[in-house]
Amino acid sequence: MPDWSYHPLKKLLLDKMRPKKSREFIHESMNTIASIPGGRGLVGFLGHMAPPQELHKEINHMKFPSPTGLSGHIDPNLSGMNAFQELGFGFIEIGPIVLNEPKEQTEPKRENNHILFANHQEKVPLKLAIKKLTNLHIQIPIFARIDTHVKRNEWDMIVDHLTPFVDAFIVTSEQIYLAKSERHLENSFYVSFHADEMNEKVRELEKFIEHTCFGGIVINAPRRTVDSYWHEAANANEYLAKTVKQVKNLNPELTVITSGGVETPNEACTLVHTGADLLILTEGYVKAGPGLPKRIHERLLFEEVRPIEKQKSHGSFLFGLAILIGGIIALYFALTSIILPYDEAFIGLTSADIIQINPLILSFMSHDRMALAGTMISGGILYIQLARHGIKYGMHWAKIAFHSAAIVGFLGILLFIGFGYFDWLHALFWLILLPIYFYSIKEGKTATYTPYSSHGKNDRAWQYGLYGQLMFITLGFLLVVGGIVISTIGVTNVFVSTDLSFLCMSPQMLDNISSNLIPVIAHDRAGFGSALVSVGLLVLMLSLWGFRQGERWVWNTLALGALPAFIAGIGTHFYIGYTTFTHLLPVYFLVIVYLLGLVFSYPFLKKK
């Protein structure tokens, strides 16, 4: 559930549902996807949310892939546990844990853009926690928060049963004294305070530090109470930062975790700069969306001063340039001779012979070849831009996008053989491309950098940018689907009904003219389809992984790169008179999606 799908869905559907129902719908959906074979790979493909190596840290013998964690308030039923570790979190909090399930659980509610949690909020029964943790393979640390009203005998039972499944506990200042060093792990208990009571608790810190099981403190964001509910205060981040700084000044070695007060990457950076070791996201995560951890990571990386070492990208650039030039040459032939001498030799008829039989046949072949040429030109532009602005600067995601699309394009040549016509000129073109491509692979081995971003606000430009990103992701996905459909048609039926209406001939009539005519047409269709799949993948991956504020080249690439394919795809139909509305309707729809994407994403991508 990336931000580009979460926010439109939240606005259209989730905000109209009960908070608990919408929460469970989101968590169970994500959990289901992450649990099926290949599901985690899909989540990674859609979001590229794995925390960068630079942010990994070790605290009290626990390894955290990221400093950001998720509050137990967000998932009290533990229904999304399997998915959260795929969304970039470095640890997960569960709880508050109680021994037995309460008779009544008060649900949260939504009011004035706030999530209101009940004072007697939803609890996690010990049995449910153990059941969930036993069945899941969680690879990140888990903190269990024990409910403040748990009795002494219940506390021992909860801690003893959860110790094999969790890495640390979050307890109250009174409960820490119940921990026994001979029974529990060292540094495994973290004392929880509210930010507005820290002044009173500072004196107790020295007592806690002396306790063998004490690992650090958790500072909860200040709250505002509304009847029997509460929400985070408006100045939560500022108050938390001030409190963290105060604590760190007293004891710089003390591990400090904050809970809440983060809705934007900038607010996370503020807490990290004042000394917070780990951050637990609460209400702000729901408002900002599941992409917040990734955005925090990119913002934290931006803070690190590290020179960008430019990589060699000559092979990748030449690969894109070769495809661009190949598309221009193909366009020239499609507008002039249409079929080449070796096509005529295979068919057994010259262009003049075909014109005498039915001039629409050549026009139809021209329309497929012009569409292929336009798609190749678009693909060449996208490859060149990924080489110049992505691979050149060592971006790992750009390398993956480049080579995934290129490999699919190479495999497309296998589609041509199905009908018995092997285009030797096409094969020669691929043979020329192969050494260039292998050179680009060798160059790209050093492209391992993780992208970073200075964007730290949930501003209007970012919100519009999400809709623009959604449009371009939709465009890329539909191009891939369209390419698969066209390729499938090319190797099976070859024609759709509107094609035959335009030609005024049936496949049998075409076969009677020459048994080799349909294989040549099928070869053009399959070639166009495979090229469209390759370009669709480029658009899809560029849109999924390249959207960051101020990445002007991404907007320019999408704006310029799509034009040749659209112009050729629509222009060729009007050029030959094949203007059936239902046949062109999918292309018209794609153009609308493309234009909406440009408009929505302009403020976000083009802003310096």
mmCIF file with all atom_site columns, N, CA and C in Angstrom, residues 1-4 30 40-52 55-56 65-66 68 83-90 285 289-298 450 544-545 548:
data_model
loop_
_atom_site.group_PDB
_atom_site.id
_atom_site.type_symbol
_atom_site.label_atom_id
_atom_site.label_alt_id
_atom_site.label_comp_id
_atom_site.label_asym_id
_atom_site.label_entity_id
_atom_site.label_seq_id
_atom_site.pdbx_PDB_ins_code
_atom_site.Cartn_x
_atom_site.Cartn_y
_atom_site.Cartn_z
_atom_site.occupancy
_atom_site.B_iso_or_equiv
_atom_site.pdbx_formal_charge
_atom_site.auth_seq_id
_atom_site.auth_comp_id
_atom_site.auth_asym_id
_atom_site.auth_atom_id
_atom_site.pdbx_PDB_model_num
ATOM 1   N N  . MET A 1 1   ? 0.848  -1.194  0.000   1.00 0.00 ? 1   MET A N  1
ATOM 2   C CA . MET A 1 1   ? 0.000  0.000   0.000   1.00 0.00 ? 1   MET A CA 1
ATOM 3   C C  . MET A 1 1   ? 0.885  1.247   0.000   1.00 0.00 ? 1   MET A C  1
ATOM 4   N N  . PRO A 1 2   ? 1.524  1.555   -1.134  1.00 0.00 ? 2   PRO A N  1
ATOM 5   C CA . PRO A 1 2   ? 2.352  2.764   -1.196  1.00 0.00 ? 2   PRO A CA 1
ATOM 6   C C  . PRO A 1 2   ? 1.502  4.024   -1.079  1.00 0.00 ? 2   PRO A C  1
ATOM 7   N N  . ASP A 1 3   ? 2.162  5.157   -0.833  1.00 0.00 ? 3   ASP A N  1
ATOM 8   C CA . ASP A 1 3   ? 1.435  6.419   -0.640  1.00 0.00 ? 3   ASP A CA 1
ATOM 9   C C  . ASP A 1 3   ? 0.572  6.776   -1.848  1.00 0.00 ? 3   ASP A C  1
ATOM 10  N N  . TRP A 1 4   ? 1.058  6.466   -3.073  1.00 0.00 ? 4   TRP A N  1
ATOM 11  C CA . TRP A 1 4   ? 0.315  6.863   -4.262  1.00 0.00 ? 4   TRP A CA 1
ATOM 12  C C  . TRP A 1 4   ? -0.996 6.096   -4.417  1.00 0.00 ? 4   TRP A C  1
ATOM 13  N N  . MET A 1 30  ? -2.550 -5.825  3.369   1.00 0.00 ? 30  MET A N  1
ATOM 14  C CA . MET A 1 30  ? -1.089 -5.813  3.238   1.00 0.00 ? 30  MET A CA 1
ATOM 15  C C  . MET A 1 30  ? -0.485 -7.120  3.757   1.00 0.00 ? 30  MET A C  1
ATOM 16  N N  . ARG A 1 40  ? 6.280  -10.671 -0.750  1.00 0.00 ? 40  ARG A N  1
ATOM 17  C CA . ARG A 1 40  ? 7.276  -9.727  -0.229  1.00 0.00 ? 40  ARG A CA 1
ATOM 18  C C  . ARG A 1 40  ? 8.060  -9.082  -1.364  1.00 0.00 ? 40  ARG A C  1
ATOM 19  N N  . GLY A 1 41  ? 8.321  -9.876  -2.402  1.00 0.00 ? 41  GLY A N  1
ATOM 20  C CA . GLY A 1 41  ? 8.991  -9.312  -3.576  1.00 0.00 ? 41  GLY A CA 1
ATOM 21  C C  . GLY A 1 41  ? 8.147  -8.250  -4.238  1.00 0.00 ? 41  GLY A C  1
ATOM 22  N N  . LEU A 1 42  ? 6.820  -8.471  -4.282  1.00 0.00 ? 42  LEU A N  1
ATOM 23  C CA . LEU A 1 42  ? 5.912  -7.487  -4.874  1.00 0.00 ? 42  LEU A CA 1
ATOM 24  C C  . LEU A 1 42  ? 5.925  -6.196  -4.069  1.00 0.00 ? 42  LEU A C  1
ATOM 25  N N  . VAL A 1 43  ? 5.888  -6.323  -2.725  1.00 0.00 ? 43  VAL A N  1
ATOM 26  C CA . VAL A 1 43  ? 5.930  -5.134  -1.869  1.00 0.00 ? 43  VAL A CA 1
ATOM 27  C C  . VAL A 1 43  ? 7.233  -4.364  -2.110  1.00 0.00 ? 43  VAL A C  1
ATOM 28  N N  . GLY A 1 44  ? 8.336  -5.099  -2.199  1.00 0.00 ? 44  GLY A N  1
ATOM 29  C CA . GLY A 1 44  ? 9.612  -4.457  -2.469  1.00 0.00 ? 44  GLY A CA 1
ATOM 30  C C  . GLY A 1 44  ? 9.650  -3.791  -3.823  1.00 0.00 ? 44  GLY A C  1
ATOM 31  N N  . PHE A 1 45  ? 9.041  -4.428  -4.826  1.00 0.00 ? 45  PHE A N  1
ATOM 32  C CA . PHE A 1 45  ? 9.004  -3.855  -6.174  1.00 0.00 ? 45  PHE A CA 1
ATOM 33  C C  . PHE A 1 45  ? 8.206  -2.559  -6.189  1.00 0.00 ? 45  PHE A C  1
ATOM 34  N N  . LEU A 1 46  ? 7.063  -2.555  -5.512  1.00 0.00 ? 46  LEU A N  1
ATOM 35  C CA . LEU A 1 46  ? 6.193  -1.383  -5.540  1.00 0.00 ? 46  LEU A CA 1
ATOM 36  C C  . LEU A 1 46  ? 6.786  -0.199  -4.781  1.00 0.00 ? 46  LEU A C  1
ATOM 37  N N  . GLY A 1 47  ? 7.519  -0.488  -3.702  1.00 0.00 ? 47  GLY A N  1
ATOM 38  C CA . GLY A 1 47  ? 7.963  0.622   -2.865  1.00 0.00 ? 47  GLY A CA 1
ATOM 39  C C  . GLY A 1 47  ? 9.448  0.833   -2.734  1.00 0.00 ? 47  GLY A C  1
ATOM 40  N N  . HIS A 1 48  ? 10.253 -0.226  -2.987  1.00 0.00 ? 48  HIS A N  1
ATOM 41  C CA . HIS A 1 48  ? 11.702 -0.103  -2.745  1.00 0.00 ? 48  HIS A CA 1
ATOM 42  C C  . HIS A 1 48  ? 11.945 0.529   -1.372  1.00 0.00 ? 48  HIS A C  1
ATOM 43  N N  . MET A 1 49  ? 11.346 -0.049  -0.332  1.00 0.00 ? 49  MET A N  1
ATOM 44  C CA . MET A 1 49  ? 11.318 0.585   0.982   1.00 0.00 ? 49  MET A CA 1
ATOM 45  C C  . MET A 1 49  ? 12.343 0.025   1.962   1.00 0.00 ? 49  MET A C  1
ATOM 46  N N  . ALA A 1 50  ? 13.178 -0.904  1.529   1.00 0.00 ? 50  ALA A N  1
ATOM 47  C CA . ALA A 1 50  ? 14.175 -1.467  2.441   1.00 0.00 ? 50  ALA A CA 1
ATOM 48  C C  . ALA A 1 50  ? 15.091 -0.367  2.963   1.00 0.00 ? 50  ALA A C  1
ATOM 49  N N  . PRO A 1 51  ? 15.337 -0.327  4.270   1.00 0.00 ? 51  PRO A N  1
ATOM 50  C CA . PRO A 1 51  ? 16.189 0.728   4.839   1.00 0.00 ? 51  PRO A CA 1
ATOM 51  C C  . PRO A 1 51  ? 17.610 0.648   4.282   1.00 0.00 ? 51  PRO A C  1
ATOM 52  N N  . PRO A 1 52  ? 18.235 1.779   3.999   1.00 0.00 ? 52  PRO A N  1
ATOM 53  C CA . PRO A 1 52  ? 19.613 1.777   3.493   1.00 0.00 ? 52  PRO A CA 1
ATOM 54  C C  . PRO A 1 52  ? 20.604 1.321   4.554   1.00 0.00 ? 52  PRO A C  1
ATOM 55  N N  . LEU A 1 55  ? 21.839 3.493   7.600   1.00 0.00 ? 55  LEU A N  1
ATOM 56  C CA . LEU A 1 55  ? 21.014 3.779   8.773   1.00 0.00 ? 55  LEU A CA 1
ATOM 57  C C  . LEU A 1 55  ? 20.948 2.610   9.753   1.00 0.00 ? 55  LEU A C  1
ATOM 58  N N  . HIS A 1 56  ? 21.588 1.497   9.415   1.00 0.00 ? 56  HIS A N  1
ATOM 59  C CA . HIS A 1 56  ? 21.579 0.363   10.341  1.00 0.00 ? 56  HIS A CA 1
ATOM 60  C C  . HIS A 1 56  ? 22.338 0.741   11.620  1.00 0.00 ? 56  HIS A C  1
ATOM 61  N N  . PRO A 1 65  ? 17.563 -2.307  11.528  1.00 0.00 ? 65  PRO A N  1
ATOM 62  C CA . PRO A 1 65  ? 17.791 -1.896  10.138  1.00 0.00 ? 65  PRO A CA 1
ATOM 63  C C  . PRO A 1 65  ? 17.479 -0.423  9.904   1.00 0.00 ? 65  PRO A C  1
ATOM 64  N N  . SER A 1 66  ? 16.638 0.134   10.780  1.00 0.00 ? 66  SER A N  1
ATOM 65  C CA . SER A 1 66  ? 16.213 1.526   10.637  1.00 0.00 ? 66  SER A CA 1
ATOM 66  C C  . SER A 1 66  ? 15.900 2.081   12.021  1.00 0.00 ? 66  SER A C  1
ATOM 67  N N  . THR A 1 68  ? 13.382 3.898   12.702  1.00 0.00 ? 68  THR A N  1
ATOM 68  C CA . THR A 1 68  ? 11.937 4.125   12.795  1.00 0.00 ? 68  THR A CA 1
ATOM 69  C C  . THR A 1 68  ? 11.209 2.833   13.132  1.00 0.00 ? 68  THR A C  1
ATOM 70  N N  . ALA A 1 83  ? 3.551  -7.626  7.302   1.00 0.00 ? 83  ALA A N  1
ATOM 71  C CA . ALA A 1 83  ? 3.808  -6.647  6.241   1.00 0.00 ? 83  ALA A CA 1
ATOM 72  C C  . ALA A 1 83  ? 4.700  -5.506  6.703   1.00 0.00 ? 83  ALA A C  1
ATOM 73  N N  . PHE A 1 84  ? 4.661  -5.166  7.981   1.00 0.00 ? 84  PHE A N  1
ATOM 74  C CA . PHE A 1 84  ? 5.348  -3.962  8.444   1.00 0.00 ? 84  PHE A CA 1
ATOM 75  C C  . PHE A 1 84  ? 6.864  -4.032  8.251   1.00 0.00 ? 84  PHE A C  1
ATOM 76  N N  . GLN A 1 85  ? 7.429  -5.231  8.403   1.00 0.00 ? 85  GLN A N  1
ATOM 77  C CA . GLN A 1 85  ? 8.876  -5.320  8.231   1.00 0.00 ? 85  GLN A CA 1
ATOM 78  C C  . GLN A 1 85  ? 9.284  -5.114  6.772   1.00 0.00 ? 85  GLN A C  1
ATOM 79  N N  . GLU A 1 86  ? 8.323  -5.204  5.850   1.00 0.00 ? 86  GLU A N  1
ATOM 80  C CA . GLU A 1 86  ? 8.606  -4.954  4.436   1.00 0.00 ? 86  GLU A CA 1
ATOM 81  C C  . GLU A 1 86  ? 8.433  -3.478  4.077   1.00 0.00 ? 86  GLU A C  1
ATOM 82  N N  . LEU A 1 87  ? 7.926  -2.677  5.015   1.00 0.00 ? 87  LEU A N  1
ATOM 83  C CA . LEU A 1 87  ? 7.638  -1.270  4.727   1.00 0.00 ? 87  LEU A CA 1
ATOM 84  C C  . LEU A 1 87  ? 8.727  -0.335  5.233   1.00 0.00 ? 87  LEU A C  1
ATOM 85  N N  . GLY A 1 88  ? 9.869  -0.903  5.614   1.00 0.00 ? 88  GLY A N  1
ATOM 86  C CA . GLY A 1 88  ? 10.989 -0.063  5.998   1.00 0.00 ? 88  GLY A CA 1
ATOM 87  C C  . GLY A 1 88  ? 11.153 0.156   7.487   1.00 0.00 ? 88  GLY A C  1
ATOM 88  N N  . PHE A 1 89  ? 10.322 -0.472  8.320   1.00 0.00 ? 89  PHE A N  1
ATOM 89  C CA . PHE A 1 89  ? 10.456 -0.288  9.762   1.00 0.00 ? 89  PHE A CA 1
ATOM 90  C C  . PHE A 1 89  ? 11.649 -1.070  10.284  1.00 0.00 ? 89  PHE A C  1
ATOM 91  N N  . GLY A 1 90  ? 12.317 -0.485  11.287  1.00 0.00 ? 90  GLY A N  1
ATOM 92  C CA . GLY A 1 90  ? 13.452 -1.148  11.901  1.00 0.00 ? 90  GLY A CA 1
ATOM 93  C C  . GLY A 1 90  ? 13.078 -1.953  13.122  1.00 0.00 ? 90  GLY A C  1
ATOM 94  N N  . TYR A 1 285 ? 1.831  8.468   11.298  1.00 0.00 ? 285 TYR A N  1
ATOM 95  C CA . TYR A 1 285 ? 2.008  7.447   10.256  1.00 0.00 ? 285 TYR A CA 1
ATOM 96  C C  . TYR A 1 285 ? 0.724  7.242   9.479   1.00 0.00 ? 285 TYR A C  1
ATOM 97  N N  . GLY A 1 289 ? 0.934  8.284   5.672   1.00 0.00 ? 289 GLY A N  1
ATOM 98  C CA . GLY A 1 289 ? 0.898  7.144   4.788   1.00 0.00 ? 289 GLY A CA 1
ATOM 99  C C  . GLY A 1 289 ? 2.046  6.183   4.999   1.00 0.00 ? 289 GLY A C  1
ATOM 100 N N  . PRO A 1 290 ? 1.940  4.963   4.448   1.00 0.00 ? 290 PRO A N  1
ATOM 101 C CA . PRO A 1 290 ? 2.955  3.920   4.652   1.00 0.00 ? 290 PRO A CA 1
ATOM 102 C C  . PRO A 1 290 ? 4.331  4.259   4.088   1.00 0.00 ? 290 PRO A C  1
ATOM 103 N N  . GLY A 1 291 ? 4.420  5.274   3.238   1.00 0.00 ? 291 GLY A N  1
ATOM 104 C CA . GLY A 1 291 ? 5.713  5.661   2.683   1.00 0.00 ? 291 GLY A CA 1
ATOM 105 C C  . GLY A 1 291 ? 6.531  6.533   3.622   1.00 0.00 ? 291 GLY A C  1
ATOM 106 N N  . LEU A 1 292 ? 5.986  6.872   4.795   1.00 0.00 ? 292 LEU A N  1
ATOM 107 C CA . LEU A 1 292 ? 6.694  7.779   5.710   1.00 0.00 ? 292 LEU A CA 1
ATOM 108 C C  . LEU A 1 292 ? 8.054  7.234   6.148   1.00 0.00 ? 292 LEU A C  1
ATOM 109 N N  . PRO A 1 293 ? 8.191  5.952   6.516   1.00 0.00 ? 293 PRO A N  1
ATOM 110 C CA . PRO A 1 293 ? 9.535  5.468   6.890   1.00 0.00 ? 293 PRO A CA 1
ATOM 111 C C  . PRO A 1 293 ? 10.566 5.664   5.776   1.00 0.00 ? 293 PRO A C  1
ATOM 112 N N  . LYS A 1 294 ? 10.181 5.348   4.549   1.00 0.00 ? 294 LYS A N  1
ATOM 113 C CA . LYS A 1 294 ? 11.102 5.515   3.425   1.00 0.00 ? 294 LYS A CA 1
ATOM 114 C C  . LYS A 1 294 ? 11.484 6.981   3.247   1.00 0.00 ? 294 LYS A C  1
ATOM 115 N N  . ARG A 1 295 ? 10.523 7.872   3.365   1.00 0.00 ? 295 ARG A N  1
ATOM 116 C CA . ARG A 1 295 ? 10.802 9.293   3.211   1.00 0.00 ? 295 ARG A CA 1
ATOM 117 C C  . ARG A 1 295 ? 11.708 9.796   4.337   1.00 0.00 ? 295 ARG A C  1
ATOM 118 N N  . ILE A 1 296 ? 11.522 9.257   5.547   1.00 0.00 ? 296 ILE A N  1
ATOM 119 C CA . ILE A 1 296 ? 12.399 9.621   6.663   1.00 0.00 ? 296 ILE A CA 1
ATOM 120 C C  . ILE A 1 296 ? 13.821 9.161   6.376   1.00 0.00 ? 296 ILE A C  1
ATOM 121 N N  . HIS A 1 297 ? 13.950 7.950   5.853   1.00 0.00 ? 297 HIS A N  1
ATOM 122 C CA . HIS A 1 297 ? 15.282 7.436   5.518   1.00 0.00 ? 297 HIS A CA 1
ATOM 123 C C  . HIS A 1 297 ? 15.983 8.335   4.508   1.00 0.00 ? 297 HIS A C  1
ATOM 124 N N  . GLU A 1 298 ? 15.261 8.729   3.476   1.00 0.00 ? 298 GLU A N  1
ATOM 125 C CA . GLU A 1 298 ? 15.857 9.573   2.433   1.00 0.00 ? 298 GLU A CA 1
ATOM 126 C C  . GLU A 1 298 ? 16.231 10.944  2.981   1.00 0.00 ? 298 GLU A C  1
ATOM 127 N N  . THR A 1 450 ? 21.883 4.489   -2.622  1.00 0.00 ? 450 THR A N  1
ATOM 128 C CA . THR A 1 450 ? 20.483 4.667   -2.254  1.00 0.00 ? 450 THR A CA 1
ATOM 129 C C  . THR A 1 450 ? 20.118 6.139   -2.441  1.00 0.00 ? 450 THR A C  1
ATOM 130 N N  . LEU A 1 544 ? 7.634  4.416   -10.210 1.00 0.00 ? 544 LEU A N  1
ATOM 131 C CA . LEU A 1 544 ? 7.606  3.805   -8.881  1.00 0.00 ? 544 LEU A CA 1
ATOM 132 C C  . LEU A 1 544 ? 8.764  4.269   -8.015  1.00 0.00 ? 544 LEU A C  1
ATOM 133 N N  . TRP A 1 545 ? 9.957  4.377   -8.598  1.00 0.00 ? 545 TRP A N  1
ATOM 134 C CA . TRP A 1 545 ? 11.164 4.543   -7.799  1.00 0.00 ? 545 TRP A CA 1
ATOM 135 C C  . TRP A 1 545 ? 11.840 5.895   -7.962  1.00 0.00 ? 545 TRP A C  1
ATOM 136 N N  . ARG A 1 548 ? 10.845 12.028  -6.593  1.00 0.00 ? 548 ARG A N  1
ATOM 137 C CA . ARG A 1 548 ? 11.313 12.775  -5.429  1.00 0.00 ? 548 ARG A CA 1
ATOM 138 C C  . ARG A 1 548 ? 11.265 14.255  -5.761  1.00 0.00 ? 548 ARG A C  1
#
